[in-house]
Structures are given as structure tokens and as C-alpha cells.
């Protein structure tokens, strides 16, 4: 889906002899269908909806306002919630020295292929290469050691909103896999493991809320396997989404308990209430602009983007529909009044008053951009003191009195948000297959299913599954062990090894 140079013009109006001309024919529609060519469809949606623009460095993308405003709405929610947990805002430098980055062996080995290095300043070689942060543990923790002396300095809780660079990968995909992306990263330090464990789950619940309450994407909360956990950490929890069209899982966000591994490496200790030196317990957690791509993949259709109302930059677009000899002044006034009334009520509404495009063309463009509700006002609506509202998700139309505008729009937006989540959950759940044998596993994998399987929880078995399923579509792996565990009857055996099963885990191919 990373096709550099892809450009599609969305604006077809032109000026001739100083006069506006309305084009009768447009090429605004989608060229690809979601079920026929998912990769090309996705690329087309994110460009045509004006979320991203391709850049001249592969794997790097320009995030346009339609994407950045969604990110800002998510940020507004999350920032308010973590401030309730006493998180403080910080900003640490983008660069990290080689000796510090390599201090925690497992950590650097996990990120080594993705680290980008600065080796020159102008034409001069640097004395030592400087890494661009792939994540900030090693940037921050030498200073945590400096700042923390006593139990009175704990807990230390910091968060930063920034960019990171992870260079080495195949198949770059807008939002999903890019070489530079935006995220928040929280880093916290506690006196006890109990405090750290508690926060891990608090943050994970906030991530679930981002996906389910805001992006209307169903996710499973669970724990990563030892193979898939954060490099250098004690354990990793995550929220996992699933894309039915591709049969692939996708990690939505992670909340890690780092244990005391980094504390040992960076000598982060404190004097407890008994006057003894103790090692701290640490967490780190993050979610990224990948979340926007998961939303696009989940809800988009053959007309383009479909935005959940809670994150839509424009929740309602108002379009005047004048006919010949219509009272254009009255129609425009009614449209302006509707926008003002909705904005005053806290609903994000806007007016498309462009005269060089037909109403039909505007309908198509705003459908492409995924705006949840469209309000049309024409001569009949003006005469009847009503508006026509059209839903983006199912195309239903309803005429409502102008006096009931705010109340009815709120009802429709709430219904729209709920319907998106219910529909996505039904599609996801229809893909879940419970298996017990290797043959059933392979059949489900080839059928693009999300597989729930009994597993012995042994790393060598997971490595073996990866090796046995390696192919053009990628190997299967554990996605997470869900916290919501079905009953595991006595005598149940692992699907891959035949050994006694310890737990149920989700398996499948992933992004």
C-alpha cells in the first residue's frame, strides 16, 4: 500500500472566463473495493479522505489536518485521564548516545534492527554515532537515577507526547507501519511491585476505552507471551484488535511492567522508610497514531472513510440544496443558523457553501471523508421549517423539525457511535474460532480466522509454530493470552505440542 507518488485530485471545480463552473462529471469515487483489494483500497482511502499525503522518503508520511485533528481529540481524552493519575508532562531529547542505548542488553537487541543513527554533522564524521530514539527508556532512566533518592521522591510519573523513529521493516503502510510516528509514552517509578502492577492495568483500561469508546474498535485485553513481550521488561499487557478483511491481528497499545531490570542497569534506587536502599519498580506504556489506521481499516467502506462521531473533526456537515428559482438567500440563512445552533450546543458542525460544486459532488466528498451526519436544506425544507439528515454508516434519511435539531442530532450521533462498535464487534466475533488440534489450527489460519487455542505456554513451542507456519503471508504467532479466560477442562492438551495446556491464547497472523 506504500505507493509513492500516488496523487488523486479531489477538487474538480474550475474557473472559466472569471466565472465559477460546476463540473457535471467527476472522478471522486473509489477505484478499489474493500473486499476485492484491501491494500489498494486502504491506500486510496487514507489519501482521498485527505488524512495523509505520501512523502518522498519511503515509509514516511505527511499527516494532514483530517488525521491530526483525530489525534488531538484522542490526546485530549487521554491527557485528562492520566493527569487524574498525577502524571506530569515532560519532554526528553530525540537523541541518545550509543553507550547508554546499549546498557540494557535485551532491550537494545530487541530494537537494534530498527535504530536509526546519526553519523555525520555536515561533512564531518561524529566522534561517536548518536541514535534517534526508537523508545525512551534509555534516554530517561539515567536521569531518574539522579532525581530519585528517597521514598519521598516516589512515585515518579512522567509522560511525553512526541515522535519516534523505527527504521528497519518491510511493507510500510500509512499509520500502521511507518518509519516515524507520533505517540505518547508514559514512564513511571514505584516503591513496590504492587503499585506497578496496579498501574499497568489502569493504563490498559484507558487504552481499551480509546479503542472501544472513541474509535469504536473492539479489542481484547491480555498478556503477551515471553517471546512477544517488550524487550527488557518483566511482562507486557496489550489491547489487540483484529481486521476481518485480512485475517490479521494488530497490537493496539501496550502497557509494560519493566520490573527492576532497568533499575539495576541504571542504578535507580531509593532510601526506604527504614533507611535501607531499595531498587525501584518501573512501568512504561504507549499508544500511537497506528490507532487511526486500525479505525480506518475497521470502519471504512467502498465509499471511503467512516468516522466514529467521537473522533470526527466534523460531526455534521450542512449542505444547501438550491433548485432553480429557489430562495437561495433563505436557504443559506437556514444552513448558517443550523451550524450556529449545533456549534453552540458543542456539536462539531460546518457549512459547505462552495458554489463551484454541485450538492451531489459535495455529498460524495464528505462521504469520502467519513463525516457521520449530513444535513441537507432545500426549498421544501425551508418551507416546512425542517432539515433532512443522512447517516454516513447506513445511508438512512430522516426529516426533522428545525426546532428539534440539537436533540435529534445528539440521538443520531450516539446511535451512530454505538452501531459502529456493535457492527465491528459482530464481524470480529464471527472470525473467532476455537480449536484443539494442529489440523484445525492450520485450517482456521488459512481461513483468516482469529484463533483461540489451548497452549502449554512454552517458548520453544511458540517458536516451532512460527517456523511451521512461515510463508508468503507471514508466520502465525501468539497475539495475547486474554484476561477473560474460558474454562480449561482438566486433561486439555496444547494444540501444537500435545503437552498439558496451561491457558487459552489468541493466535494468528499479525501486522
Coordinates of C-alpha atoms in Angstrom, one line a residue:
X1 CA 0.0 0.0 0.0
X2 CA 3.1 2.3 0.1
X3 CA 2.8 3.7 -3.5
X4 CA 5.0 6.8 -3.6
X5 CA 3.7 9.5 -5.9
X6 CA 0.0 8.4 -5.7
X7 CA -2.0 11.6 -6.3
X8 CA -5.7 11.9 -6.8
X9 CA -7.3 15.3 -7.2
X10 CA -10.4 15.7 -5.1
X11 CA -11.3 19.2 -6.3
X12 CA -12.6 19.4 -9.8
X13 CA -14.2 22.8 -9.9
X14 CA -12.6 25.3 -12.3
X15 CA -12.7 28.9 -13.3
X16 CA -13.5 29.9 -16.8
X17 CA -13.6 33.5 -18.0
X18 CA -13.8 34.6 -14.4
X19 CA -17.0 32.6 -13.7
X20 CA -17.5 29.5 -11.5
X21 CA -18.3 26.4 -13.4
X22 CA -19.9 23.3 -11.8
X23 CA -18.4 20.1 -13.2
X24 CA -21.0 17.6 -14.5
X25 CA -18.7 14.7 -14.4
X26 CA -16.2 13.8 -11.6
X27 CA -13.9 11.0 -10.7
X28 CA -14.5 11.3 -7.0
X29 CA -15.5 7.7 -6.4
X30 CA -13.2 4.9 -5.1
X31 CA -11.3 2.9 -7.7
X32 CA -10.9 -0.2 -5.4
X33 CA -13.3 -2.2 -3.3
X34 CA -12.5 -3.2 0.3
X35 CA -13.3 -6.9 -0.3
X36 CA -11.6 -7.1 -3.6
X37 CA -8.2 -5.4 -3.0
X38 CA -7.8 -4.4 0.6
X39 CA -4.3 -3.0 0.3
X40 CA -5.1 -0.7 -2.6
X41 CA -8.4 0.2 -1.0
X42 CA -6.8 1.3 2.2
X43 CA -4.1 3.3 0.4
X44 CA -6.8 5.1 -1.6
X45 CA -9.0 5.8 1.4
X46 CA -6.3 7.5 3.5
X47 CA -5.2 9.7 0.6
X48 CA -8.5 10.6 -0.9
X49 CA -10.0 11.4 2.5
X50 CA -7.1 13.8 3.0
X51 CA -5.7 12.1 6.0
X52 CA -2.2 11.6 4.7
X53 CA 0.0 12.6 1.8
X54 CA 2.8 10.4 0.6
X55 CA 6.3 11.8 1.2
X56 CA 9.5 11.3 -0.9
X57 CA 11.1 9.1 1.7
X58 CA 9.6 5.6 1.7
X59 CA 7.7 4.8 4.9
X60 CA 7.3 8.5 5.9
X61 CA 4.0 10.3 5.5
X62 CA 2.6 13.8 5.9
X63 CA -0.3 13.8 8.4
X64 CA -2.8 16.3 7.2
X65 CA -5.4 18.1 9.4
X66 CA -8.1 15.4 9.0
X67 CA -5.7 12.9 10.7
X68 CA -4.1 15.3 13.2
X69 CA -7.5 16.6 14.5
X70 CA -8.4 13.0 15.3
X71 CA -5.1 12.5 17.1
X72 CA -5.7 15.7 19.0
X73 CA -9.2 14.5 20.1
X74 CA -7.7 11.3 21.4
X75 CA -4.9 13.2 23.1
X76 CA -7.5 15.5 24.8
X77 CA -9.2 12.5 26.4
X78 CA -6.1 10.6 27.4
X79 CA -4.2 13.5 28.7
X80 CA -7.0 14.4 31.0
X81 CA -7.3 10.9 32.3
X82 CA -3.6 10.4 33.1
X83 CA -3.4 13.8 34.8
X84 CA -6.0 12.4 37.2
X85 CA -3.4 9.7 37.9
X86 CA -0.9 12.5 38.7
X87 CA 1.2 12.1 35.5
X88 CA 3.4 15.1 34.8
X89 CA 4.3 16.3 31.3
X90 CA 8.0 16.1 30.3
X91 CA 10.0 16.3 27.1
X92 CA 13.3 14.4 26.7
X93 CA 15.7 14.8 23.7
X94 CA 15.3 12.9 20.5
X95 CA 18.9 11.6 20.6
X96 CA 20.6 9.0 22.7
X97 CA 24.3 8.0 22.9
X98 CA 25.4 4.5 21.9
X99 CA 26.8 3.5 25.2
X100 CA 23.6 4.4 27.1
X101 CA 21.3 2.7 24.5
X102 CA 23.4 -0.5 24.8
X103 CA 23.3 -0.6 28.6
X104 CA 20.3 -2.9 28.8
X105 CA 21.3 -5.9 26.6
X106 CA 17.9 -7.4 25.9
X107 CA 16.4 -4.0 25.3
X108 CA 18.9 -3.0 22.6
X109 CA 18.8 -6.4 21.0
X110 CA 15.0 -6.1 20.6
X111 CA 15.3 -2.7 18.9
X112 CA 18.7 -3.0 17.2
X113 CA 17.4 -3.6 13.6
X114 CA 15.1 -0.5 13.8
X115 CA 17.5 2.1 15.3
X116 CA 18.5 4.9 13.0
X117 CA 21.9 6.5 13.6
X118 CA 23.3 10.0 13.1
X119 CA 26.9 9.6 12.0
X120 CA 27.8 13.0 10.4
X121 CA 27.5 16.7 11.1
X122 CA 27.7 18.4 7.7
X123 CA 30.7 16.7 6.1
X124 CA 32.4 15.8 9.3
X125 CA 32.1 12.4 11.0
X126 CA 30.9 12.5 14.6
X127 CA 33.3 11.1 17.2
X128 CA 30.6 8.6 18.1
X129 CA 27.3 7.8 16.4
X130 CA 24.2 9.1 18.0
X131 CA 20.9 7.1 17.9
X132 CA 17.5 8.5 17.2
X133 CA 15.1 7.3 19.9
X134 CA 13.1 4.2 19.0
X135 CA 11.6 4.5 22.5
X136 CA 12.8 6.5 25.5
X137 CA 13.7 4.2 28.4
X138 CA 17.4 4.6 27.9
X139 CA 17.0 8.4 27.3
X140 CA 15.1 8.9 30.6
X141 CA 16.4 6.5 33.1
X142 CA 19.9 7.9 33.7
X143 CA 18.1 11.0 35.0
X144 CA 15.6 9.0 37.0
X145 CA 18.6 7.7 38.9
X146 CA 19.7 11.3 39.5
X147 CA 16.3 12.6 40.7
X148 CA 15.3 9.7 42.9
X149 CA 17.0 9.5 46.3
X150 CA 14.3 8.8 48.9
X151 CA 10.9 7.2 49.2
X152 CA 9.6 10.7 49.3
X153 CA 10.6 11.1 45.7
X154 CA 8.2 8.3 44.7
X155 CA 6.2 7.6 42.8
X156 CA 7.7 9.5 39.8
X157 CA 5.3 9.7 36.9
X158 CA 6.0 11.3 33.6
X159 CA 4.5 11.3 30.2
X160 CA 5.6 12.8 26.9
X161 CA 3.9 13.3 23.5
X162 CA 6.5 13.0 20.8
X163 CA 7.7 11.3 17.7
X164 CA 9.9 8.2 17.5
X165 CA 11.8 6.6 14.6
X166 CA 12.0 2.9 13.9
X167 CA 13.7 2.4 10.6
X168 CA 14.0 -1.2 9.6
X169 CA 10.9 -3.0 8.4
X170 CA 9.2 -4.3 5.2
X171 CA 5.9 -3.2 3.7
X172 CA 5.5 0.3 5.0
X173 CA 1.8 1.2 5.5
X174 CA 0.4 4.6 6.4
X175 CA -0.4 4.8 10.2
X176 CA 0.2 1.0 10.6
X177 CA 3.9 0.7 9.9
X178 CA 5.8 4.0 9.3
X179 CA 9.4 4.9 10.0
X180 CA 8.4 7.9 12.1
X181 CA 5.2 8.1 14.1
X182 CA 3.6 10.0 16.9
X183 CA 2.8 8.6 20.3
X184 CA 2.5 9.2 24.0
X185 CA 4.9 7.4 26.2
X186 CA 4.4 7.1 29.9
X187 CA 7.2 6.2 32.3
X188 CA 6.6 5.6 36.0
X189 CA 8.6 4.6 39.0
X190 CA 7.2 3.0 42.2
X191 CA 8.5 1.7 45.5
X192 CA 6.6 -1.6 45.2
X193 CA 5.6 -4.2 42.6
X194 CA 2.0 -4.0 43.8
X195 CA 1.8 -0.3 42.8
X196 CA 3.4 -1.0 39.4
X197 CA 1.0 -4.0 38.8
X198 CA -2.0 -1.8 39.6
X199 CA -1.0 1.0 37.2
X200 CA -0.3 -1.4 34.3
X201 CA -4.0 -2.4 34.3
X202 CA -5.3 1.1 34.9
X203 CA -3.5 2.3 31.8
X204 CA -4.5 -0.7 29.8
X205 CA -8.2 0.1 30.6
X206 CA -7.7 3.6 29.3
X207 CA -6.3 2.1 26.1
X208 CA -9.4 -0.1 25.8
X209 CA -11.5 2.9 26.2
X210 CA -9.7 4.8 23.4
X211 CA -10.4 1.9 21.0
X212 CA -13.9 0.9 22.1
X213 CA -15.4 4.1 23.4
X214 CA -13.8 6.6 20.9
X215 CA -12.6 4.6 17.8
X216 CA -15.5 2.1 18.1
X217 CA -13.0 -0.8 17.6
X218 CA -13.4 -3.9 19.7
X219 CA -10.3 -5.1 21.4
X220 CA -9.2 -7.9 23.7
X221 CA -7.2 -7.2 26.8
X222 CA -4.5 -9.7 27.6
X223 CA -0.9 -10.5 28.4
X224 CA 1.9 -11.1 25.8
X225 CA 3.9 -14.2 25.7
X226 CA 7.5 -14.2 26.9
X227 CA 8.6 -14.2 23.2
X228 CA 6.4 -11.2 22.3
X229 CA 6.8 -9.1 25.4
X230 CA 8.7 -5.8 25.5
X231 CA 12.4 -6.3 25.2
X232 CA 14.0 -5.9 28.6
X233 CA 10.7 -5.8 30.5
X234 CA 9.2 -8.1 33.1
X235 CA 5.8 -8.6 31.4
X236 CA 3.7 -6.9 28.7
X237 CA -0.1 -6.4 28.5
X238 CA -1.8 -5.2 25.4
X239 CA -5.1 -4.5 23.7
X240 CA -5.4 -6.5 20.5
X241 CA -7.6 -5.7 17.5
X242 CA -8.4 -7.9 14.5
X243 CA -9.0 -6.9 10.9
X244 CA -11.5 -9.4 9.4
X245 CA -10.7 -8.5 5.7
X246 CA -7.1 -9.5 6.1
X247 CA -7.4 -12.1 8.9
X248 CA -4.7 -10.3 10.8
X249 CA -4.4 -9.3 14.4
X250 CA -3.0 -5.9 15.2
X251 CA -1.5 -4.7 18.5
X252 CA -3.4 -1.6 19.5
X253 CA -1.4 -0.4 22.5
X254 CA 0.9 -1.8 25.2
X255 CA 1.3 -1.4 29.0
X256 CA 4.5 -2.9 30.3
X257 CA 5.8 -3.7 33.8
X258 CA 9.5 -3.3 33.5
X259 CA 10.2 -4.9 36.8
X260 CA 13.6 -4.0 38.2
X261 CA 15.7 -4.7 35.1
X262 CA 16.3 -1.1 34.1
X263 CA 16.6 -0.1 37.7
X264 CA 19.6 -2.4 38.0
X265 CA 21.2 -1.2 34.8
X266 CA 20.8 2.5 35.6
X267 CA 21.1 2.2 39.4
X268 CA 17.7 3.7 40.2
X269 CA 17.4 3.1 44.0
X270 CA 15.8 4.9 46.9
X271 CA 16.1 5.0 50.7
X272 CA 13.0 3.4 52.2
X273 CA 11.4 4.4 55.5
X274 CA 13.7 2.1 57.4
X275 CA 16.8 3.9 56.0
X276 CA 17.6 0.9 53.7
X277 CA 18.5 1.2 50.0
X278 CA 15.9 -0.5 47.7
X279 CA 15.5 -1.0 44.0
X280 CA 12.5 0.7 42.3
X281 CA 9.8 -0.9 40.2
X282 CA 9.1 0.6 36.8
X283 CA 6.4 0.7 34.1
X284 CA 6.3 2.1 30.6
X285 CA 3.3 2.3 28.3
X286 CA 2.3 3.8 24.9
X287 CA -0.2 4.1 22.1
X288 CA 0.5 5.6 18.7
X289 CA -1.1 7.0 15.5
X290 CA -1.4 3.4 14.5
X291 CA -4.7 3.6 16.3
X292 CA -6.0 5.8 13.4
X293 CA -5.1 3.2 10.8
X294 CA -6.9 0.5 12.8
X295 CA -10.0 2.7 12.8
X296 CA -9.8 3.2 9.1
X297 CA -9.4 -0.5 8.4
X298 CA -12.3 -1.4 10.7
X299 CA -15.0 1.0 9.6
X300 CA -14.1 2.2 6.1
X301 CA -16.3 1.1 3.2
X302 CA -16.4 1.3 -0.6
X303 CA -17.3 5.0 -0.4
X304 CA -14.3 5.8 1.7
X305 CA -13.7 6.7 5.3
X306 CA -16.3 6.2 8.1
X307 CA -15.6 8.2 11.2
X308 CA -17.0 7.5 14.7
X309 CA -18.6 10.7 15.9
X310 CA -16.5 11.0 19.0
X311 CA -13.3 11.5 16.9
X312 CA -14.8 13.1 13.8
X313 CA -13.2 16.5 13.2
X314 CA -16.6 17.5 11.7
X315 CA -19.6 15.6 13.1
X316 CA -22.2 17.2 10.9
X317 CA -21.7 18.8 7.5
X318 CA -24.5 21.2 6.4
X319 CA -25.1 21.5 2.6
X320 CA -27.5 23.9 0.9
X321 CA -29.5 22.3 -1.9
X322 CA -30.9 25.2 -4.0
X323 CA -33.0 24.5 -7.1
X324 CA -34.0 26.8 -9.9
X325 CA -35.7 29.9 -8.7
X326 CA -35.2 28.8 -5.1
X327 CA -34.8 31.3 -2.3
X328 CA -31.1 30.9 -2.1
X329 CA -30.7 33.6 0.5
X330 CA -33.2 32.0 2.7
X331 CA -31.7 28.5 2.3
X332 CA -28.2 29.8 3.0
X333 CA -29.5 31.6 6.1
X334 CA -31.2 28.4 7.4
X335 CA -27.9 26.5 6.8
X336 CA -25.9 29.1 8.7
X337 CA -28.4 29.1 11.5
X338 CA -28.2 25.2 11.8
X339 CA -24.4 25.3 12.0
X340 CA -24.5 28.0 14.6
X341 CA -27.1 26.2 16.7
X342 CA -25.2 23.0 16.6
X343 CA -21.8 24.6 17.4
X344 CA -23.4 26.4 20.4
X345 CA -24.6 23.0 21.7
X346 CA -21.0 21.7 21.5
X347 CA -21.5 19.7 18.3
X348 CA -18.8 20.0 15.7
X349 CA -20.7 21.2 12.6
X350 CA -19.6 23.1 9.5
X351 CA -21.2 24.6 6.4
X352 CA -20.1 23.7 2.8
X353 CA -21.2 26.8 1.0
X354 CA -18.9 26.4 -2.1
X355 CA -20.8 27.4 -5.2
X356 CA -18.5 25.8 -7.7
X357 CA -19.5 22.3 -6.8
X358 CA -22.9 20.6 -7.1
X359 CA -24.7 19.3 -4.0
X360 CA -24.1 15.7 -5.3
X361 CA -20.4 16.2 -5.6
X362 CA -20.3 17.6 -2.1
X363 CA -22.2 14.6 -0.8
X364 CA -19.6 12.3 -2.3
X365 CA -16.7 14.2 -0.9
X366 CA -18.0 14.3 2.6
X367 CA -18.9 10.7 2.4
X368 CA -15.3 10.0 1.3
X369 CA -14.1 11.9 4.3
X370 CA -16.4 9.9 6.6
X371 CA -18.4 12.7 8.2
X372 CA -21.1 10.9 10.3
X373 CA -24.1 13.1 9.5
X374 CA -25.1 15.2 6.5
X375 CA -27.8 17.9 6.8
X376 CA -29.4 19.0 3.5
X377 CA -31.6 22.1 3.4
X378 CA -33.5 22.8 0.2
X379 CA -36.7 24.8 -0.8
X380 CA -39.1 22.2 0.6
X381 CA -37.1 22.0 3.9
X382 CA -37.1 25.8 4.2
X383 CA -40.8 26.0 3.6
X384 CA -41.6 23.2 6.1
X385 CA -39.1 24.5 8.7
X386 CA -37.2 21.2 8.7
X387 CA -33.9 19.7 7.7
X388 CA -33.0 16.3 6.1
X389 CA -30.4 14.3 7.9
X390 CA -28.5 11.5 6.2
X391 CA -26.3 9.0 8.1
X392 CA -22.9 8.0 6.7
X393 CA -22.9 4.5 8.2
X394 CA -26.2 3.1 6.7
X395 CA -27.5 5.9 4.4
X396 CA -30.8 6.3 6.2
X397 CA -32.5 9.6 5.8
X398 CA -34.9 11.4 8.2
X399 CA -36.7 14.8 8.1
X400 CA -36.8 16.6 11.4
X401 CA -38.2 19.9 12.6
X402 CA -35.6 22.6 12.9
X403 CA -36.7 23.2 16.4
X404 CA -35.7 19.7 17.4
X405 CA -32.3 19.9 15.6
X406 CA -29.9 19.6 18.6
X407 CA -31.8 16.9 20.4
X408 CA -32.2 14.7 17.3
X409 CA -28.6 15.2 16.1
X410 CA -27.4 14.1 19.5
X411 CA -29.6 11.0 19.4
X412 CA -28.4 10.2 15.9
X413 CA -24.7 10.7 16.8
X414 CA -25.0 8.4 19.8
X415 CA -26.8 5.8 17.7
X416 CA -24.1 6.0 15.0
X417 CA -21.3 5.6 17.5
X418 CA -22.9 2.6 19.2
X419 CA -23.8 1.0 15.8
X420 CA -20.2 1.2 14.6
X421 CA -18.9 -0.7 17.7
X422 CA -21.7 -3.3 17.6
X423 CA -21.2 -4.0 13.9
X424 CA -17.4 -4.2 14.2
X425 CA -17.7 -6.5 17.2
X426 CA -20.1 -8.8 15.4
X427 CA -17.7 -9.0 12.5
X428 CA -14.7 -9.7 14.8
X429 CA -16.6 -12.3 16.8
X430 CA -17.7 -14.1 13.7
X431 CA -14.0 -14.6 12.9
X432 CA -13.1 -16.2 16.3
X433 CA -12.6 -19.9 16.0
X434 CA -11.9 -22.2 19.0
X435 CA -9.6 -25.1 18.0
X436 CA -8.0 -28.0 19.8
X437 CA -5.8 -29.7 17.2
X438 CA -3.0 -28.7 14.8
X439 CA -5.1 -29.6 11.7
X440 CA -7.9 -27.3 13.0
X441 CA -5.3 -24.6 13.7
X442 CA -4.0 -24.7 10.1
X443 CA -7.4 -24.8 8.6
X444 CA -8.5 -21.7 10.6
X445 CA -5.3 -19.9 9.9
X446 CA -5.8 -20.4 6.1
X447 CA -9.4 -19.2 6.5
X448 CA -8.2 -15.9 8.0
X449 CA -9.6 -16.5 11.5
X450 CA -8.7 -15.2 14.9
X451 CA -7.8 -18.5 16.7
X452 CA -8.3 -19.2 20.3
X453 CA -6.3 -22.3 21.2
X454 CA -5.2 -24.2 24.3
X455 CA -1.4 -23.8 24.8
X456 CA 1.3 -25.2 27.0
X457 CA 2.9 -21.8 27.4
X458 CA 6.3 -22.9 26.3
X459 CA 8.6 -20.6 24.3
X460 CA 10.0 -23.4 22.2
X461 CA 6.6 -24.5 21.2
X462 CA 5.7 -20.9 20.1
X463 CA 9.0 -20.8 18.1
X464 CA 8.1 -24.1 16.5
X465 CA 4.6 -22.8 15.5
X466 CA 6.2 -19.8 13.9
X467 CA 8.7 -22.0 12.0
X468 CA 6.0 -24.4 10.8
X469 CA 3.7 -21.7 9.5
X470 CA 6.3 -19.4 7.9
X471 CA 5.3 -18.5 4.3
X472 CA 4.4 -15.6 2.0
X473 CA 1.6 -14.4 4.2
X474 CA 3.8 -14.4 7.3
X475 CA 4.1 -16.8 10.2
X476 CA 1.5 -17.3 12.9
X477 CA 2.2 -16.2 16.5
X478 CA 0.6 -15.6 19.8
X479 CA -1.4 -12.3 19.8
X480 CA -2.1 -12.4 23.6
X481 CA -3.4 -14.5 26.4
X482 CA -6.8 -12.9 27.1
X483 CA -7.6 -11.9 30.7
X484 CA -11.1 -13.2 30.0
X485 CA -10.2 -16.9 30.0
X486 CA -12.7 -19.7 29.1
X487 CA -12.8 -22.8 31.3
X488 CA -9.9 -25.1 30.7
X489 CA -11.1 -28.6 31.4
X490 CA -8.8 -31.0 33.1
X491 CA -6.8 -33.1 30.6
X492 CA -6.9 -30.4 27.9
X493 CA -3.7 -30.6 25.8
X494 CA -1.8 -28.0 23.8
X495 CA -2.8 -27.8 20.1
X496 CA 0.8 -27.7 19.0
X497 CA 2.7 -29.9 21.3
X498 CA 0.3 -32.3 22.9
X499 CA 1.6 -31.3 26.4
X500 CA -0.9 -30.3 29.1
X501 CA -2.4 -27.0 28.3
X502 CA -1.9 -24.1 30.7
X503 CA -4.1 -21.4 29.2
X504 CA -6.1 -20.2 26.3
X505 CA -4.3 -17.9 23.9
X506 CA -5.2 -16.0 20.8
X507 CA -3.1 -16.9 17.7
X508 CA -2.9 -15.7 14.2
X509 CA -1.0 -13.7 11.6
X510 CA -0.5 -10.1 12.5
X511 CA 0.6 -6.7 11.2

